[in-house]
Short mmCIF file of C-alpha atoms in Angstrom, two decimals:
data_model
loop_
_atom_site.label_atom_id
_atom_site.label_comp_id
_atom_site.label_asym_id
_atom_site.label_seq_id
_atom_site.Cartn_x
_atom_site.Cartn_y
_atom_site.Cartn_z
CA MET A 1391 0.00 0.00 0.00
CA ASP A 1392 2.66 2.53 1.04
CA ASN A 1393 4.89 1.89 -1.97
CA SER A 1394 2.18 2.06 -4.62
CA PRO A 1395 2.21 4.95 -7.12
CA ILE A 1396 0.34 8.10 -6.09
CA ASP A 1397 -2.19 7.67 -8.90
CA VAL A 1398 -3.08 4.17 -7.66
CA PRO A 1399 -5.53 4.60 -4.75
CA THR A 1400 -5.40 2.32 -1.72
CA ILE A 1401 -9.18 1.94 -1.97
CA GLY A 1402 -11.80 2.57 -4.65
CA LYS A 1403 -11.27 3.94 -8.16
CA LEU A 1404 -9.50 7.18 -9.10
CA VAL A 1405 -11.06 9.09 -12.01
CA LYS A 1406 -9.50 12.12 -13.72
CA GLU A 1407 -11.43 14.82 -15.57
CA LYS A 1408 -10.16 17.86 -17.49
CA SER A 1409 -12.16 20.25 -15.30
CA ALA A 1410 -13.96 20.24 -11.97
CA VAL A 1411 -17.63 19.41 -11.50
CA GLY A 1412 -19.10 22.61 -10.11
CA GLN A 1413 -21.78 20.82 -8.09
CA LEU A 1414 -19.21 18.93 -6.01
CA ALA A 1415 -16.91 20.57 -3.44
CA ASP A 1416 -13.40 19.32 -2.71
CA CYS A 1417 -12.99 16.82 0.14
CA CYS A 1418 -16.73 16.40 0.66
CA LEU A 1419 -17.81 12.76 0.75
CA TYR A 1420 -20.98 12.58 -1.34
CA VAL A 1421 -23.40 9.70 -0.84
CA LEU A 1422 -25.11 9.00 -4.15
CA PRO A 1423 -28.92 8.63 -4.37
CA SER A 1424 -30.72 5.31 -3.90
CA ASN A 1425 -28.71 4.19 -0.87
CA ALA A 1426 -30.77 2.84 2.01
CA PRO A 1427 -31.38 5.39 4.84
CA ALA A 1428 -29.84 3.08 7.45
CA PHE A 1429 -26.68 2.68 5.34
CA VAL A 1430 -26.46 6.46 4.87
CA GLU A 1431 -26.76 7.20 8.58
CA GLU A 1432 -24.21 4.55 9.49
CA SER A 1433 -21.85 6.00 6.87
CA ARG A 1434 -22.28 9.50 8.28
CA SER A 1435 -21.63 8.28 11.83
CA VAL A 1436 -18.49 6.36 10.84
CA PHE A 1437 -17.10 9.17 8.69
CA ASP A 1438 -17.70 11.84 11.36
CA HIS A 1439 -16.03 9.62 13.96
CA LEU A 1440 -12.99 9.05 11.76
CA VAL A 1441 -12.54 12.76 10.99
CA LYS A 1442 -12.94 13.76 14.65
CA SER A 1443 -10.59 11.04 15.88
CA MET A 1444 -7.87 12.16 13.46
CA GLY A 1445 -8.36 15.81 14.32
CA GLU A 1446 -7.89 19.00 12.32
CA LYS A 1447 -4.23 19.32 13.31
CA GLN A 1448 -3.40 15.92 11.86
CA LEU A 1449 -5.44 16.26 8.68
CA LEU A 1450 -4.33 18.51 5.85
CA ASN A 1451 -7.82 18.87 4.36
CA HIS A 1452 -11.15 19.91 5.86
CA TYR A 1453 -13.72 17.16 5.25
CA ASP A 1454 -17.49 17.22 4.98
CA PHE A 1455 -20.30 14.73 4.36
CA GLU A 1456 -23.36 15.24 2.19
CA VAL A 1457 -26.22 13.11 0.89
CA LEU A 1458 -27.31 13.81 -2.70
CA ASP A 1459 -31.04 13.63 -3.36
CA ARG A 1460 -30.40 13.64 -7.12
CA MET A 1461 -27.49 12.99 -9.45
CA PRO A 1462 -25.68 16.07 -10.72
CA VAL A 1463 -25.74 16.76 -14.44
CA LEU A 1464 -22.44 15.47 -15.86
CA ASP A 1465 -22.85 16.25 -19.55
CA ASN A 1466 -19.36 17.76 -19.75
CA HIS A 1467 -17.73 15.09 -17.58
CA PRO A 1468 -18.35 11.81 -19.44
CA THR A 1469 -15.41 9.97 -17.85
CA LEU A 1470 -16.73 10.51 -14.34
CA ASN A 1471 -20.32 9.90 -15.41
CA ASN A 1472 -19.47 6.56 -17.03
CA ALA A 1473 -17.24 5.48 -14.14
CA ILE A 1474 -20.01 6.10 -11.60
CA LYS A 1475 -22.35 3.91 -13.64
CA ASP A 1476 -19.79 1.20 -14.36
CA GLU A 1477 -18.51 0.96 -10.78
CA GLU A 1478 -22.01 1.18 -9.25
CA CYS A 1479 -20.34 3.16 -6.48
CA GLN A 1480 -22.07 4.59 -3.43
CA PHE A 1481 -19.62 7.41 -2.68
CA VAL A 1482 -17.79 10.10 -4.65
CA MET A 1483 -15.17 12.48 -3.23
CA PRO A 1484 -13.47 15.27 -5.23
CA LEU A 1485 -9.82 15.46 -4.15
CA ASN A 1486 -7.75 18.53 -3.32
CA THR A 1487 -4.87 18.55 -5.84
CA PRO A 1488 -3.60 22.14 -6.27
CA SER A 1489 -0.65 21.22 -8.51
CA ASN A 1490 -2.73 19.31 -11.08
CA ALA A 1491 -4.27 20.77 -14.22
CA ASP A 1492 -6.88 18.01 -14.20
CA LYS A 1493 -9.43 17.19 -11.49
CA GLN A 1494 -9.43 13.91 -9.58
CA TYR A 1495 -12.36 12.04 -8.06
CA LEU A 1496 -12.26 9.04 -5.75
CA LEU A 1497 -15.13 6.55 -6.18
CA LEU A 1498 -15.97 3.92 -3.59
CA LYS A 1499 -18.27 0.91 -3.42
CA THR A 1500 -18.39 -0.92 -0.10
CA GLU A 1501 -20.58 -2.84 2.37
CA GLU A 1502 -21.91 -1.83 5.76
CA ASN A 1503 -19.65 -4.24 7.66
CA LYS A 1504 -16.60 -2.76 5.87
CA LEU A 1505 -17.48 0.91 6.31
CA TYR A 1506 -15.00 1.72 9.07
CA ASN A 1507 -12.02 0.18 7.30
CA ASP A 1508 -12.91 1.42 3.81
CA LEU A 1509 -13.75 5.00 4.81
CA ALA A 1510 -10.52 5.18 6.82
CA LEU A 1511 -8.60 4.11 3.71
CA LEU A 1512 -10.53 6.67 1.66
CA LEU A 1513 -9.40 9.44 4.03
CA TYR A 1514 -5.85 8.11 3.95
CA THR A 1515 -5.86 8.12 0.13
CA SER A 1516 -7.23 11.67 0.00
CA GLU A 1517 -4.56 12.96 2.40
CA ARG A 1518 -1.83 11.07 0.59
CA ILE A 1519 -2.72 12.47 -2.83
CA SER A 1520 -3.19 16.03 -1.52
CA LYS A 1521 0.17 16.04 0.25
CA HIS A 1522 1.91 14.72 -2.83
CA SER A 1523 0.23 17.41 -4.93
CA ILE A 1524 1.41 20.17 -2.58
CA TYR A 1525 4.90 18.66 -2.61
CA GLU A 1526 4.91 18.80 -6.42
CA LEU A 1527 3.68 22.41 -6.32
CA LEU A 1528 6.47 23.41 -3.92
CA ARG A 1529 9.05 21.56 -5.96
CA GLN A 1530 8.10 23.53 -9.06
CA TYR A 1531 8.03 26.73 -6.99
CA ALA A 1532 11.59 26.01 -5.82
CA LEU A 1533 12.86 25.36 -9.33
CA ASP A 1534 11.23 28.44 -10.84
CA THR A 1535 11.96 30.96 -8.05
CA PRO A 1536 14.87 29.57 -5.99
CA GLU A 1537 15.69 32.80 -4.17
CA ASP A 1538 12.14 33.30 -2.88
CA PHE A 1539 11.73 29.63 -1.99
CA CYS A 1540 15.00 29.32 -0.08
CA GLY A 1541 14.31 32.43 1.96
CA ASN A 1542 10.85 31.21 2.94
CA ALA A 1543 12.01 27.63 3.56
CA LYS A 1544 14.76 28.76 5.93
CA GLU A 1545 12.17 30.62 8.00
CA ALA A 1546 9.99 27.51 8.16
CA ILE A 1547 12.94 25.34 9.17
CA LYS A 1548 13.60 27.53 12.24
CA SER A 1549 10.29 26.55 13.83
CA GLU A 1550 10.18 24.17 16.78
CA LYS A 1551 7.37 22.23 15.13
CA PHE A 1552 9.54 21.51 12.09
CA TRP A 1553 12.30 19.93 14.18
CA LYS A 1554 9.85 17.89 16.26
CA ASN A 1555 8.35 16.49 13.06
CA TYR A 1556 11.80 15.94 11.60
CA PHE A 1557 13.03 13.81 14.50
CA VAL A 1558 9.80 11.81 14.47
CA SER A 1559 10.35 11.20 10.75
CA LEU A 1560 13.89 10.00 11.46
CA ALA A 1561 12.50 7.23 13.65
CA SER A 1562 9.75 6.32 11.19
CA ASP A 1563 12.24 6.18 8.30
CA MET A 1564 13.86 3.16 9.95
CA PHE A 1565 10.65 1.15 9.69
CA HIS A 1566 8.92 2.01 6.43
CA PRO A 1567 9.57 4.14 3.34
CA THR A 1568 7.25 7.15 3.30
CA PHE A 1569 3.58 6.20 3.08
CA GLY A 1570 3.73 7.48 -0.50
CA MET A 1571 3.77 11.12 0.59
CA ARG A 1572 7.16 11.80 -0.98
CA ALA A 1573 9.95 10.32 -3.05
CA SER A 1574 11.02 6.85 -1.89
CA LEU A 1575 13.78 7.05 0.75
CA PRO A 1576 15.57 3.95 -0.52
CA LYS A 1577 15.87 5.63 -3.94
CA ILE A 1578 17.11 8.87 -2.37
CA ARG A 1579 19.68 7.01 -0.27
CA GLU A 1580 20.76 5.08 -3.36
CA ALA A 1581 21.23 8.30 -5.34
CA LEU A 1582 23.18 9.88 -2.47
CA LYS A 1583 25.14 6.67 -1.74
CA ILE A 1584 24.06 6.70 1.91
CA ASP A 1585 23.54 3.50 3.91
CA GLY A 1586 21.01 3.51 6.76
CA ILE A 1587 19.16 6.62 7.91
CA ILE A 1588 19.95 10.14 6.76
CA THR A 1589 21.31 11.86 9.86
CA HIS A 1590 20.65 15.31 11.21
CA GLN A 1591 24.07 16.58 10.10
CA GLN A 1592 23.63 15.18 6.61
CA LYS A 1593 20.26 16.83 6.29
CA SER A 1594 21.56 20.16 7.62
CA LYS A 1595 24.24 20.17 4.94
CA MET A 1596 21.59 19.45 2.30
CA MET A 1597 19.67 22.51 3.52
CA ASP A 1598 22.81 24.64 3.18
CA ARG A 1599 23.21 23.38 -0.39
CA MET A 1600 19.56 24.00 -1.31
CA MET A 1601 20.16 27.03 -3.56
CA GLU A 1602 23.16 25.35 -5.21
CA ASN A 1603 21.14 22.18 -5.83
CA ILE A 1604 18.24 24.09 -7.39
CA TYR A 1605 20.56 25.71 -9.92
CA LYS A 1606 22.31 22.40 -10.63
CA TYR A 1607 19.02 20.65 -11.29
CA ARG A 1608 17.72 23.48 -13.45
CA LYS A 1609 20.92 23.47 -15.50
CA ASN A 1610 21.50 19.78 -16.23
CA LYS A 1611 18.99 17.69 -14.17
CA ASP A 1612 21.77 16.62 -11.78
CA GLN A 1613 20.50 13.42 -10.07
CA LYS A 1614 22.28 13.97 -6.75
CA ALA A 1615 21.01 17.54 -6.55
CA GLU A 1616 17.49 16.28 -7.33
CA ALA A 1617 17.70 13.63 -4.60
CA GLU A 1618 18.80 16.16 -1.99
CA LEU A 1619 16.03 18.57 -3.03
CA ASN A 1620 13.44 15.79 -2.83
CA TYR A 1621 14.52 14.92 0.68
CA VAL A 1622 14.55 18.49 2.01
CA LEU A 1623 11.18 19.36 0.45
CA SER A 1624 9.49 16.20 1.66
CA SER A 1625 10.66 16.81 5.23
CA LEU A 1626 8.70 20.04 5.64
CA ASP A 1627 5.68 19.57 7.92
CA ILE A 1628 2.18 20.58 6.86
CA GLU A 1629 2.23 23.90 8.72
CA SER A 1630 5.49 24.79 7.00
CA LEU A 1631 4.03 23.82 3.63
CA LYS A 1632 1.04 26.06 4.23
CA MET A 1633 3.29 28.93 5.31
CA LEU A 1634 5.30 28.59 2.09
CA LEU A 1635 2.12 28.63 0.04
CA THR A 1636 0.98 31.86 1.70
CA LYS A 1637 4.34 33.46 0.87
CA MET A 1638 3.88 32.91 -2.86
CA SER A 1639 2.93 35.88 -5.00
CA LYS A 1640 -0.47 35.99 -6.68
CA LYS A 1641 1.15 35.29 -10.03
CA GLN A 1642 3.02 32.28 -8.65
CA LEU A 1643 -0.12 30.85 -7.06
CA GLU A 1644 -2.11 31.23 -10.26
CA THR A 1645 0.69 29.58 -12.24
CA PHE A 1646 1.40 26.67 -9.91
CA CYS A 1647 -2.05 25.92 -8.60
CA LYS A 1648 -3.51 26.12 -12.09
CA THR A 1649 -6.82 27.12 -10.63
CA ALA A 1650 -8.89 30.00 -11.96
CA ASN A 1651 -9.75 33.11 -9.96
CA PRO A 1652 -13.58 33.44 -9.81
CA LYS A 1653 -13.22 37.21 -10.35
CA VAL A 1654 -11.37 36.62 -13.60
CA LEU A 1655 -13.90 34.00 -14.69
CA ALA A 1656 -16.71 36.43 -13.90
CA GLU A 1657 -15.12 39.11 -16.08
CA GLU A 1658 -14.66 36.68 -18.96
CA SER A 1659 -18.09 35.04 -18.71
CA THR A 1660 -20.80 35.91 -21.21
CA MET A 1661 -23.59 34.25 -19.22
CA THR A 1662 -26.23 36.31 -17.39
CA LEU A 1663 -28.52 35.51 -14.44
CA GLU A 1664 -32.09 36.51 -15.19
CA VAL A 1665 -34.99 36.37 -12.74
CA LYS A 1666 -38.26 36.39 -14.69
CA TYR A 1667 -41.92 36.57 -13.71
CA VAL A 1668 -43.90 33.62 -15.13
CA GLY A 1669 -47.11 34.17 -13.13
CA LYS A 1670 -47.83 30.67 -11.82
CA ILE A 1671 -46.44 27.97 -9.56
CA ASP A 1672 -45.38 24.74 -11.26
CA PRO A 1673 -47.11 21.70 -9.68
CA THR A 1674 -44.36 19.39 -10.99
CA PHE A 1675 -41.34 21.18 -9.55
CA LYS A 1676 -42.18 22.27 -6.00
CA ALA A 1677 -39.59 25.07 -5.96
CA ASP A 1678 -40.68 26.61 -9.32
CA GLY A 1679 -42.77 29.60 -8.22
CA LYS A 1680 -44.15 32.72 -9.88
CA TYR A 1681 -40.60 34.05 -10.28
CA ARG A 1682 -37.84 31.78 -11.57
CA LEU A 1683 -34.14 31.91 -12.34
CA PHE A 1684 -32.87 31.53 -15.91
CA LEU A 1685 -29.32 31.26 -17.24
CA HIS A 1686 -28.85 33.10 -20.53
CA LYS A 1687 -25.83 32.53 -22.77
CA ASP A 1688 -25.68 33.40 -26.46
CA TYR A 1689 -28.95 32.03 -27.88
CA ASP A 1690 -29.59 29.54 -25.06
CA LEU A 1691 -31.94 30.16 -22.13
CA ILE A 1692 -32.11 27.50 -19.40
CA GLN A 1693 -34.34 27.52 -16.34
CA VAL A 1694 -32.75 26.52 -13.05
CA HIS A 1695 -34.85 24.03 -11.09
CA PHE A 1696 -34.11 24.35 -7.38
CA GLY A 1697 -34.88 21.46 -5.06
CA LEU A 1698 -35.81 23.66 -2.07
CA ARG A 1699 -38.01 26.75 -1.97
CA ASP A 1700 -35.93 28.24 0.81
CA ALA A 1701 -32.81 27.83 -1.32
CA PHE A 1702 -34.27 29.83 -4.23
CA VAL A 1703 -35.39 32.69 -1.98
CA LEU A 1704 -32.00 32.67 -0.23
CA TYR A 1705 -30.30 32.87 -3.64
CA LEU A 1706 -32.56 35.78 -4.59
CA ILE A 1707 -31.25 37.71 -1.58
CA TYR A 1708 -27.68 37.24 -2.77
CA ILE A 1709 -28.53 38.09 -6.40
CA ILE A 1710 -30.28 41.33 -5.44
CA ASP A 1711 -27.55 42.29 -2.96
CA LYS A 1712 -24.94 41.84 -5.68
CA HIS A 1713 -27.04 43.78 -8.20
CA GLU A 1714 -27.54 46.75 -5.87
CA ARG A 1715 -24.13 47.11 -4.20
CA ASP A 1716 -20.79 48.19 -5.61
CA THR A 1717 -18.97 46.28 -2.86
CA VAL A 1718 -20.35 43.04 -1.45
CA ASP A 1719 -19.25 41.09 1.60
CA THR A 1720 -20.43 38.18 3.73
CA LEU A 1721 -24.11 38.58 4.54
CA ASN A 1722 -25.55 38.09 8.00
CA ILE A 1723 -28.60 36.21 6.73
CA LYS A 1724 -30.22 36.40 10.16
CA SER A 1725 -30.74 40.14 9.62
CA TYR A 1726 -32.72 39.54 6.39
CA ARG A 1727 -35.85 38.21 8.07
CA SER A 1728 -38.37 40.69 6.62
CA GLN A 1729 -36.78 40.56 3.14
CA PHE A 1730 -36.94 36.76 3.11
CA VAL A 1731 -40.59 36.84 4.18
CA ASP A 1732 -41.55 39.37 1.49
CA LEU A 1733 -39.66 37.57 -1.27
CA PHE A 1734 -41.08 34.19 -0.28
CA LYS A 1735 -44.63 35.58 -0.39
CA ALA A 1736 -43.99 37.16 -3.80
CA VAL A 1737 -42.63 33.92 -5.26
CA TYR A 1738 -44.86 31.32 -3.60
CA GLY A 1739 -47.78 33.24 -2.05
CA ASP A 1740 -47.18 31.57 1.34
CA ASP A 1741 -48.15 33.51 4.48
CA SER A 1742 -46.42 31.25 7.02
CA THR A 1743 -42.89 32.32 6.14
CA GLU A 1744 -41.90 34.06 9.41
CA GLU A 1745 -41.84 30.73 11.21
CA ARG A 1746 -40.16 29.21 8.18
CA PHE A 1747 -37.34 31.76 8.30
CA ASP A 1748 -36.90 31.46 12.08
CA LYS A 1749 -36.55 27.70 11.76
CA LEU A 1750 -33.99 28.22 9.02
CA VAL A 1751 -31.64 30.46 11.04
CA GLU A 1752 -32.40 29.83 14.72
CA HIS A 1753 -29.24 27.81 15.33
CA TYR A 1754 -26.57 30.32 14.35
CA ASP A 1755 -23.60 30.64 16.70
CA ALA A 1756 -22.18 33.93 18.05
CA HIS A 1757 -20.13 34.40 14.87
CA GLY A 1758 -23.08 33.91 12.51
CA ASN A 1759 -22.03 30.42 11.41
CA PRO A 1760 -24.95 28.08 10.61
CA GLN A 1761 -25.29 25.29 13.15
CA GLN A 1762 -28.43 23.71 11.74
CA ALA A 1763 -28.41 21.34 8.79
CA GLN A 1764 -31.42 22.97 7.11
CA ILE A 1765 -29.70 26.15 5.95
CA LYS A 1766 -26.61 24.12 5.04
CA HIS A 1767 -28.87 22.11 2.73
CA CYS A 1768 -29.96 25.38 1.10
CA TYR A 1769 -26.39 26.27 0.15
CA SER A 1770 -25.87 22.74 -1.14
CA ASP A 1771 -29.04 22.99 -3.22
CA ILE A 1772 -27.92 26.35 -4.66
CA ARG A 1773 -24.58 24.87 -5.64
CA MET A 1774 -26.16 21.80 -7.20
CA SER A 1775 -29.02 23.53 -9.02
CA VAL A 1776 -27.08 26.46 -10.49
CA SER A 1777 -24.11 24.26 -11.42
CA ASP A 1778 -26.40 21.85 -13.28
CA GLY A 1779 -27.50 24.75 -15.49
CA CYS A 1780 -23.90 25.90 -15.98
CA GLU A 1781 -22.94 22.35 -16.96
CA LYS A 1782 -25.57 22.33 -19.69
CA LEU A 1783 -24.31 25.68 -21.04
CA ARG A 1784 -20.64 24.63 -20.75
CA GLU A 1785 -20.00 27.49 -18.35
CA LEU A 1786 -17.66 27.32 -15.33
CA PRO A 1787 -19.95 27.72 -12.31
CA SER A 1788 -17.63 29.28 -9.70
CA PRO A 1789 -18.73 32.94 -10.22
CA PHE A 1790 -22.41 31.97 -9.88
CA ILE A 1791 -22.53 29.57 -6.92
CA LEU A 1792 -22.33 29.84 -3.13
CA SER A 1793 -20.32 27.40 -1.06
CA ASP A 1794 -21.52 28.44 2.40
CA ALA A 1795 -22.82 31.33 4.51
CA GLN A 1796 -19.47 33.14 4.37
CA ASP A 1797 -19.44 33.22 0.57
CA HIS A 1798 -20.92 35.70 -1.92
CA LEU A 1799 -21.38 35.80 -5.69
CA TYR A 1800 -18.58 36.83 -8.04
CA VAL A 1801 -20.82 37.37 -11.07
CA LEU A 1802 -20.66 40.96 -12.33
CA LYS A 1803 -23.64 43.14 -11.41
CA ASN A 1804 -24.22 44.05 -15.07
CA LYS A 1805 -24.75 40.33 -15.78
CA ILE A 1806 -27.76 40.21 -13.42
CA SER A 1807 -31.37 41.03 -14.32
CA VAL A 1808 -34.04 41.19 -11.58
CA PRO A 1809 -37.58 42.67 -11.65
CA GLN A 1810 -37.69 46.04 -9.87
CA ASN A 1811 -40.48 45.05 -7.49
CA LEU A 1812 -38.26 42.27 -6.03
CA ILE A 1813 -35.36 44.72 -5.68
CA ASP A 1814 -37.65 47.10 -3.76
CA MET A 1815 -38.43 44.32 -1.25
CA MET A 1816 -34.74 44.24 -0.26
CA LYS A 1817 -34.59 47.93 0.66
#
């Protein structure tokens, strides 16, 4: 398991796509529809226990768990779509791989009596691939900007945490290679002609030669220089890795992470959000009211079908806020009680919305973070519903979706059309 290639998962099937599926957030374990309720609840319990037992300090990624009530539209992601059908999997998790141009998804099919073992291996695989991806990103960062990297790395190496992790790794190196998180130690020792463990003094000298080794490798792919660089880079602990990432310039991050800035995507997008009055409530789709959201691109106009009424009204609040303000920021949704009530009545004609809103937001903490699953489901429904429409129009969804209560829309205000009477309800 520990010596297998990074692109060979320890559990499940790894699928690569050219671009991300907008409906699915990184490191969220999605339970696909049609699973039995008892299996879903047991899965949630096991997954939550595993994440809590490992702790945030030990895990690189932040993990979440979500049950899908419908399959996302995957018209532009045929590889993933076919793999889900062929594998008959129950779980899908998008992985966090900042150094990769493609997007990776981990698919899992298991049984209830194997949940604990298989979900633990799924978490292990996710962490393993993410750490390797960050290592590759830093390696490229070092080769392209050696002066910046060496200065930042030397600061990280001074920390007490780095040395504690280093001495722990010395002991672990005696027993197993590297859990696949970095280049194989036997290969490094072979390249450096070192028998046994790499000592503290040997490693310190490698650190002193870091700048020299970067230039050697850049010039002629020197194998010894590459081996020393691999060892030094792979010894940095997670906190040090994160510190190095934060030291990168915006240009470096955009280059190495190969991820698009939603602001840039919003400026380049030709799609508009249009809220239109249709005059009647659709009996087939419970969330299709008198006003509905349409995505307009070129000659195509697609209606967005939300799964939850609350989600559509919540999204209306964000759309109107973006349309009316030059500068937007995180909204304290709890303060939008009257606006929610008025908008809900306008869309659905329901008079019982005050209680509905109170139930939606009553479990916020002191910092305004949602503590109740119901409003969390609204943000999930917004992400799923709007992204489905973007998928059909071959449009990247990130400027148009909301991840959570702290997020806002990146779409440009001149790409939003809302009836004036709804705007007036927000004032």
